[in-house]
mmCIF file of C-alpha atoms in Angstrom:
data_model
loop_
_atom_site.group_PDB
_atom_site.id
_atom_site.type_symbol
_atom_site.label_atom_id
_atom_site.label_comp_id
_atom_site.label_asym_id
_atom_site.label_seq_id
_atom_site.Cartn_x
_atom_site.Cartn_y
_atom_site.Cartn_z
ATOM 1 C CA TYR A 176 -21.231 -16.380 34.314
ATOM 2 C CA MET A 177 -18.657 -13.698 33.646
ATOM 3 C CA THR A 178 -16.024 -12.394 36.164
ATOM 4 C CA SER A 179 -13.108 -10.183 35.432
ATOM 5 C CA ALA A 180 -10.367 -8.097 37.300
ATOM 6 C CA PHE A 181 -7.959 -5.551 36.274
ATOM 7 C CA VAL A 182 -4.903 -3.998 37.907
ATOM 8 C CA ASP A 183 -2.763 -1.072 36.616
ATOM 9 C CA TYR A 184 0.385 0.442 37.509
ATOM 10 C CA SER A 185 1.927 3.690 36.011
ATOM 11 C CA ARG A 186 5.204 5.449 36.802
ATOM 12 C CA THR A 187 7.092 8.464 35.416
ATOM 13 C CA CYS A 188 10.819 8.247 35.061
ATOM 14 C CA GLY A 189 12.072 11.626 33.848
ATOM 15 C CA PRO A 190 10.493 12.027 30.306
ATOM 16 C CA LEU A 191 9.522 8.296 30.230
ATOM 17 C CA THR A 192 6.242 7.194 31.309
ATOM 18 C CA VAL A 193 5.503 3.559 31.960
ATOM 19 C CA GLN A 194 2.235 1.845 32.363
ATOM 20 C CA ALA A 195 1.677 -1.814 33.139
ATOM 21 C CA GLY A 196 -1.507 -3.708 33.408
ATOM 22 C CA LEU A 197 -2.912 -7.196 33.917
ATOM 23 C CA ARG A 198 -6.404 -8.450 33.294
ATOM 24 C CA TYR A 199 -8.027 -11.731 34.242
ATOM 25 C CA GLU A 200 -11.268 -12.952 32.643
ATOM 26 C CA TYR A 201 -13.299 -15.969 33.654
ATOM 27 C CA ASN A 202 -16.351 -17.009 31.644
ATOM 28 C CA ASP A 203 -18.462 -20.160 32.183
ATOM 29 C CA PHE A 204 -21.596 -20.938 30.352
ATOM 30 C CA ASN A 205 -23.891 -24.038 29.975
ATOM 31 C CA TYR A 206 -25.434 -25.049 26.729
ATOM 32 C CA TYR A 207 -28.831 -26.772 26.660
ATOM 33 C CA ASP A 208 -30.677 -28.297 23.765
ATOM 34 C CA ASN A 209 -34.466 -28.803 24.366
ATOM 35 C CA GLY A 210 -33.594 -28.881 28.080
ATOM 36 C CA LEU A 211 -30.868 -31.266 27.863
ATOM 37 C CA TYR A 212 -27.249 -30.247 28.899
ATOM 38 C CA VAL A 213 -24.730 -30.502 26.163
ATOM 39 C CA ALA A 214 -21.180 -30.856 27.563
ATOM 40 C CA ASN A 215 -19.146 -30.280 24.244
ATOM 41 C CA GLN A 216 -20.986 -27.060 23.669
ATOM 42 C CA SER A 217 -20.628 -25.889 27.384
ATOM 43 C CA LYS A 218 -17.498 -23.732 27.685
ATOM 44 C CA THR A 219 -15.210 -22.441 30.493
ATOM 45 C CA TYR A 220 -12.660 -19.903 29.728
ATOM 46 C CA GLY A 221 -9.988 -18.400 32.136
ATOM 47 C CA LYS A 222 -7.253 -16.127 30.702
ATOM 48 C CA TRP A 223 -4.661 -13.755 31.831
ATOM 49 C CA PHE A 224 -3.994 -10.617 29.544
ATOM 50 C CA PRO A 225 -0.838 -8.536 30.276
ATOM 51 C CA SER A 226 -0.133 -5.165 28.859
ATOM 52 C CA LEU A 227 2.779 -2.716 28.904
ATOM 53 C CA ALA A 228 3.220 0.749 27.443
ATOM 54 C CA LEU A 229 6.264 3.009 27.154
ATOM 55 C CA SER A 230 5.850 6.712 26.217
ATOM 56 C CA LEU A 231 8.616 8.977 25.424
ATOM 57 C CA PRO A 232 8.431 12.555 24.042
ATOM 58 C CA VAL A 233 11.620 13.633 22.136
ATOM 59 C CA GLY A 234 11.433 17.389 21.382
ATOM 60 C CA LYS A 235 8.223 18.009 19.411
ATOM 61 C CA THR A 236 7.778 14.324 18.696
ATOM 62 C CA GLN A 237 6.083 11.593 20.593
ATOM 63 C CA MET A 238 6.988 7.836 20.668
ATOM 64 C CA GLN A 239 5.113 4.966 22.156
ATOM 65 C CA LEU A 240 5.857 1.215 22.389
ATOM 66 C CA THR A 241 3.012 -0.941 23.557
ATOM 67 C CA TYR A 242 2.413 -4.699 24.099
ATOM 68 C CA ALA A 243 -1.069 -6.007 24.674
ATOM 69 C CA SER A 244 -2.837 -9.356 24.364
ATOM 70 C CA ASP A 245 -6.580 -9.763 23.669
ATOM 71 C CA ILE A 246 -9.168 -12.579 23.018
ATOM 72 C CA TYR A 247 -11.957 -13.413 20.646
ATOM 73 C CA ARG A 248 -14.482 -15.914 22.089
ATOM 74 C CA PRO A 249 -16.684 -17.810 19.632
ATOM 75 C CA SER A 250 -20.258 -16.632 19.736
ATOM 76 C CA TYR A 251 -23.121 -18.631 21.038
ATOM 77 C CA ASN A 252 -24.352 -18.987 17.334
ATOM 78 C CA GLU A 253 -20.852 -20.227 16.167
ATOM 79 C CA LEU A 254 -21.022 -23.024 18.693
ATOM 80 C CA ARG A 255 -24.281 -24.377 17.545
ATOM 81 C CA GLY A 256 -24.182 -28.140 16.561
ATOM 82 C CA GLY A 257 -27.022 -28.244 13.891
ATOM 83 C CA VAL A 258 -26.852 -27.999 10.068
ATOM 84 C CA GLN A 259 -28.859 -25.260 8.494
ATOM 85 C CA TYR A 260 -30.242 -25.652 5.062
ATOM 86 C CA ASP A 261 -29.892 -22.347 2.876
ATOM 87 C CA ASN A 262 -30.563 -23.637 -0.593
ATOM 88 C CA LEU A 263 -30.196 -26.754 -2.803
ATOM 89 C CA TYR A 264 -26.375 -26.185 -3.072
ATOM 90 C CA THR A 265 -25.502 -24.488 0.146
ATOM 91 C CA TYR A 266 -25.518 -25.538 3.776
ATOM 92 C CA GLU A 267 -24.078 -23.910 6.918
ATOM 93 C CA SER A 268 -23.319 -25.026 10.544
ATOM 94 C CA GLY A 269 -21.636 -24.046 13.705
ATOM 95 C CA ASN A 270 -18.682 -25.919 15.423
ATOM 96 C CA PRO A 271 -19.123 -26.989 19.021
ATOM 97 C CA PHE A 272 -15.296 -27.661 19.199
ATOM 98 C CA LEU A 273 -14.074 -24.041 18.640
ATOM 99 C CA VAL A 274 -11.630 -22.454 21.096
ATOM 100 C CA PRO A 275 -11.130 -18.863 21.704
ATOM 101 C CA SER A 276 -8.591 -16.834 19.440
ATOM 102 C CA ILE A 277 -5.714 -15.076 21.233
ATOM 103 C CA ILE A 278 -4.101 -12.133 19.657
ATOM 104 C CA ARG A 279 -0.879 -10.551 20.946
ATOM 105 C CA ASN A 280 0.181 -7.270 19.568
ATOM 106 C CA LEU A 281 3.438 -5.185 19.785
ATOM 107 C CA THR A 282 2.850 -1.678 18.504
ATOM 108 C CA TYR A 283 5.251 1.224 17.911
ATOM 109 C CA GLY A 284 3.851 4.732 17.325
ATOM 110 C CA PHE A 285 5.609 7.939 16.184
ATOM 111 C CA SER A 286 3.885 11.250 15.731
ATOM 112 C CA TRP A 287 5.078 14.802 14.969
ATOM 113 C CA SER A 288 2.892 17.637 14.043
ATOM 114 C CA TRP A 289 1.022 16.383 10.853
ATOM 115 C CA PHE A 290 3.086 13.274 10.590
ATOM 116 C CA ASN A 291 1.991 9.918 12.149
ATOM 117 C CA LEU A 292 3.509 6.445 11.723
ATOM 118 C CA GLN A 293 2.390 3.228 13.441
ATOM 119 C CA ALA A 294 3.678 -0.422 13.014
ATOM 120 C CA ILE A 295 2.064 -3.350 14.568
ATOM 121 C CA TYR A 296 3.592 -6.878 14.808
ATOM 122 C CA SER A 297 0.937 -9.513 15.730
ATOM 123 C CA HIS A 298 0.780 -13.246 16.703
ATOM 124 C CA VAL A 299 -2.624 -14.673 16.155
ATOM 125 C CA ALA A 300 -3.402 -18.060 17.633
ATOM 126 C CA ASP A 301 -6.490 -20.195 16.791
ATOM 127 C CA GLU A 302 -8.130 -17.481 14.639
ATOM 128 C CA VAL A 303 -11.860 -18.317 13.940
ATOM 129 C CA CYS A 304 -12.455 -18.151 10.073
ATOM 130 C CA THR A 305 -15.107 -19.381 7.879
ATOM 131 C CA ILE A 306 -14.223 -22.448 5.790
ATOM 132 C CA THR A 307 -16.298 -23.836 2.852
ATOM 133 C CA GLN A 308 -16.063 -27.578 1.926
ATOM 134 C CA THR A 309 -17.942 -30.117 0.079
ATOM 135 C CA TYR A 310 -21.014 -31.461 2.038
ATOM 136 C CA GLN A 311 -21.639 -35.225 2.317
ATOM 137 C CA GLY A 312 -19.157 -35.973 -0.482
ATOM 138 C CA ASP A 313 -21.301 -34.213 -3.110
ATOM 139 C CA PRO A 314 -19.240 -31.692 -5.131
ATOM 140 C CA MET A 315 -22.481 -29.801 -5.981
ATOM 141 C CA LYS A 316 -23.131 -29.087 -2.318
ATOM 142 C CA SER A 317 -20.989 -26.830 0.055
ATOM 143 C CA LEU A 318 -20.908 -26.663 3.776
ATOM 144 C CA THR A 319 -19.837 -23.405 5.415
ATOM 145 C CA ARG A 320 -18.737 -23.593 9.128
ATOM 146 C CA PRO A 321 -16.294 -21.748 11.455
ATOM 147 C CA GLU A 322 -12.918 -23.456 12.131
ATOM 148 C CA ASN A 323 -9.855 -22.609 14.151
ATOM 149 C CA ILE A 324 -7.046 -22.122 11.568
ATOM 150 C CA ASN A 325 -3.343 -22.390 12.157
ATOM 151 C CA SER A 326 -1.437 -19.735 14.189
ATOM 152 C CA TYR A 327 0.350 -17.129 12.205
ATOM 153 C CA ASN A 328 2.162 -13.920 12.548
ATOM 154 C CA SER A 329 1.461 -10.578 10.682
ATOM 155 C CA PHE A 330 2.759 -7.192 10.244
ATOM 156 C CA ARG A 331 0.964 -3.928 9.488
ATOM 157 C CA THR A 332 2.328 -0.446 9.111
ATOM 158 C CA GLY A 333 0.400 2.677 8.485
ATOM 159 C CA LEU A 334 1.496 6.262 7.557
ATOM 160 C CA THR A 335 -0.582 9.354 7.806
ATOM 161 C CA LEU A 336 0.343 12.911 6.466
ATOM 162 C CA ALA A 337 -2.128 15.689 7.277
ATOM 163 C CA PRO A 338 -0.695 19.060 6.583
ATOM 164 C CA THR A 339 -2.652 22.318 6.272
ATOM 165 C CA VAL A 340 -1.954 24.841 3.492
ATOM 166 C CA GLY A 341 -4.350 27.870 3.707
ATOM 167 C CA ILE A 342 -7.839 26.593 2.825
ATOM 168 C CA TRP A 343 -6.450 23.217 1.600
ATOM 169 C CA HIS A 344 -6.409 20.252 4.089
ATOM 170 C CA PRO A 345 -4.853 17.172 2.398
ATOM 171 C CA MET A 346 -4.547 13.947 4.099
ATOM 172 C CA LEU A 347 -2.511 10.949 2.698
ATOM 173 C CA GLU A 348 -3.031 7.507 4.381
ATOM 174 C CA LEU A 349 -0.918 4.544 3.387
ATOM 175 C CA MET A 350 -1.280 0.877 4.842
ATOM 176 C CA VAL A 351 0.567 -2.230 4.003
ATOM 177 C CA TYR A 352 -0.306 -5.528 5.516
ATOM 178 C CA LYS A 353 1.646 -8.632 5.411
ATOM 179 C CA GLN A 354 0.965 -12.078 6.978
ATOM 180 C CA TRP A 355 2.725 -15.502 7.151
ATOM 181 C CA LEU A 356 0.017 -17.985 7.221
ATOM 182 C CA LYS A 357 0.415 -21.734 6.160
ATOM 183 C CA MET A 358 -2.820 -23.483 5.045
ATOM 184 C CA ALA A 359 -3.484 -26.151 2.458
ATOM 185 C CA THR A 360 -5.283 -24.706 -0.462
ATOM 186 C CA HIS A 361 -5.931 -25.594 -4.139
ATOM 187 C CA VAL A 362 -3.146 -23.093 -5.086
ATOM 188 C CA GLY A 363 -0.398 -24.154 -2.610
ATOM 189 C CA ASN A 364 -0.007 -23.900 1.237
ATOM 190 C CA ARG A 365 1.068 -20.307 1.631
ATOM 191 C CA LEU A 366 -1.303 -17.318 2.082
ATOM 192 C CA ASP A 367 1.327 -14.536 2.365
ATOM 193 C CA ASN A 368 0.739 -12.091 -0.347
ATOM 194 C CA PRO A 369 0.781 -8.480 0.958
ATOM 195 C CA VAL A 370 -1.987 -5.981 0.707
ATOM 196 C CA ALA A 371 -1.662 -2.287 0.268
ATOM 197 C CA VAL A 372 -4.234 0.487 0.861
ATOM 198 C CA PHE A 373 -4.066 4.068 -0.357
ATOM 199 C CA GLN A 374 -6.349 6.992 0.506
ATOM 200 C CA LEU A 375 -5.897 10.654 -0.526
ATOM 201 C CA THR A 376 -8.359 13.078 0.837
ATOM 202 C CA ASN A 377 -8.355 16.636 -0.544
ATOM 203 C CA THR A 378 -10.542 19.048 1.359
ATOM 204 C CA LEU A 379 -11.046 22.661 0.632
ATOM 205 C CA ASP A 380 -12.713 24.763 3.374
ATOM 206 C CA PHE A 381 -14.307 28.010 1.670
ATOM 207 C CA LYS A 382 -15.960 29.033 4.939
ATOM 208 C CA TRP A 383 -19.324 29.082 2.966
ATOM 209 C CA LEU A 384 -18.756 25.584 1.557
ATOM 210 C CA THR A 385 -16.615 22.503 2.278
ATOM 211 C CA ALA A 386 -15.660 20.397 -0.703
ATOM 212 C CA SER A 387 -13.723 16.984 -0.536
ATOM 213 C CA ILE A 388 -12.368 14.680 -3.032
ATOM 214 C CA VAL A 389 -11.499 11.243 -1.579
ATOM 215 C CA MET A 390 -9.500 8.816 -3.783
ATOM 216 C CA THR A 391 -9.069 5.160 -2.402
ATOM 217 C CA ALA A 392 -7.245 2.222 -3.836
ATOM 218 C CA GLN A 393 -6.447 -1.312 -2.590
ATOM 219 C CA THR A 394 -4.230 -4.052 -4.177
ATOM 220 C CA GLU A 395 -4.960 -7.764 -4.232
ATOM 221 C CA GLY A 396 -3.471 -10.061 -1.555
ATOM 222 C CA ASN A 397 -4.169 -12.283 1.505
ATOM 223 C CA MET A 398 -5.936 -11.248 4.694
ATOM 224 C CA GLY A 399 -6.679 -14.100 7.135
ATOM 225 C CA ASN A 400 -7.914 -17.155 5.055
ATOM 226 C CA LYS A 401 -9.290 -14.745 2.297
ATOM 227 C CA TYR A 402 -7.571 -13.882 -0.949
ATOM 228 C CA ILE A 403 -8.488 -10.492 -2.493
ATOM 229 C CA SER A 404 -8.142 -11.467 -6.054
ATOM 230 C CA ARG A 405 -8.617 -8.145 -7.679
ATOM 231 C CA GLY A 406 -7.685 -4.629 -6.449
ATOM 232 C CA TYR A 407 -9.969 -1.562 -6.799
ATOM 233 C CA PHE A 408 -9.986 2.221 -7.117
ATOM 234 C CA ASN A 409 -12.697 4.698 -6.485
ATOM 235 C CA THR A 410 -13.242 8.397 -6.103
ATOM 236 C CA ASP A 411 -15.877 10.084 -3.912
ATOM 237 C CA LEU A 412 -16.960 13.832 -4.108
ATOM 238 C CA SER A 413 -18.385 15.421 -1.166
ATOM 239 C CA LEU A 414 -20.076 18.983 -0.810
ATOM 240 C CA TYR A 415 -20.933 20.164 2.563
ATOM 241 C CA LYS A 416 -22.819 23.280 3.607
ATOM 242 C CA GLU A 417 -24.706 24.563 6.617
ATOM 243 C CA VAL A 418 -27.483 27.192 6.538
ATOM 244 C CA PHE A 419 -30.201 28.937 8.754
ATOM 245 C CA LYS A 420 -27.578 29.329 11.525
ATOM 246 C CA ASN A 421 -26.265 25.744 11.284
ATOM 247 C CA ARG A 422 -29.954 24.403 11.685
ATOM 248 C CA LEU A 423 -29.805 22.727 8.289
ATOM 249 C CA ALA A 424 -27.060 20.876 6.692
#
């Protein structure tokens, strides 16, 4: 059973626009195994989610500051209680004791013509992550199951530059992600290495043909309970042409 309600209020004070909202969600479901009710896997969720947005244009620029909270509920499959055999060395299971993840985001955005900047500070509580551990004390066998991990804060900032110079349409996108997560691992108890992603798109519009070269790079670092141990770089070339009055591409 799912029920939700939402109320929204907006007001303009000179150049400033204020929008506030409040959402309530209630979810209730019963879990049965071969017709028998299983209390531990039957869940009831009731949550309030406030939001607030402030928008202010300054000259030709636009600024916005928003706060919003959201939820991730464990899927039906993630709450299963049985153990699944994958192969001789690998098993997987669900976790009937998972609780929902709550994400609270504070976002600042700034835009001007072909310049765009966004910064997001997040607090993540009870994130559901995949954890792998030994199974039945045998180091040759592993069990993978979802777990709620420690709450942590993260910061993500992104910059986009997309000017136009004649037929040339370059776009540079930069993103840096940093988290502050503490978790016991074989290499220590801090997963806080930053990750950077870069993408440069060069598009040439010749009217009769559009050509693009896209270069993407990512560094190593931590995202959630994962560690990206090696960065990468790749280049893509795209050629696009429409013919027969745009009937064939």
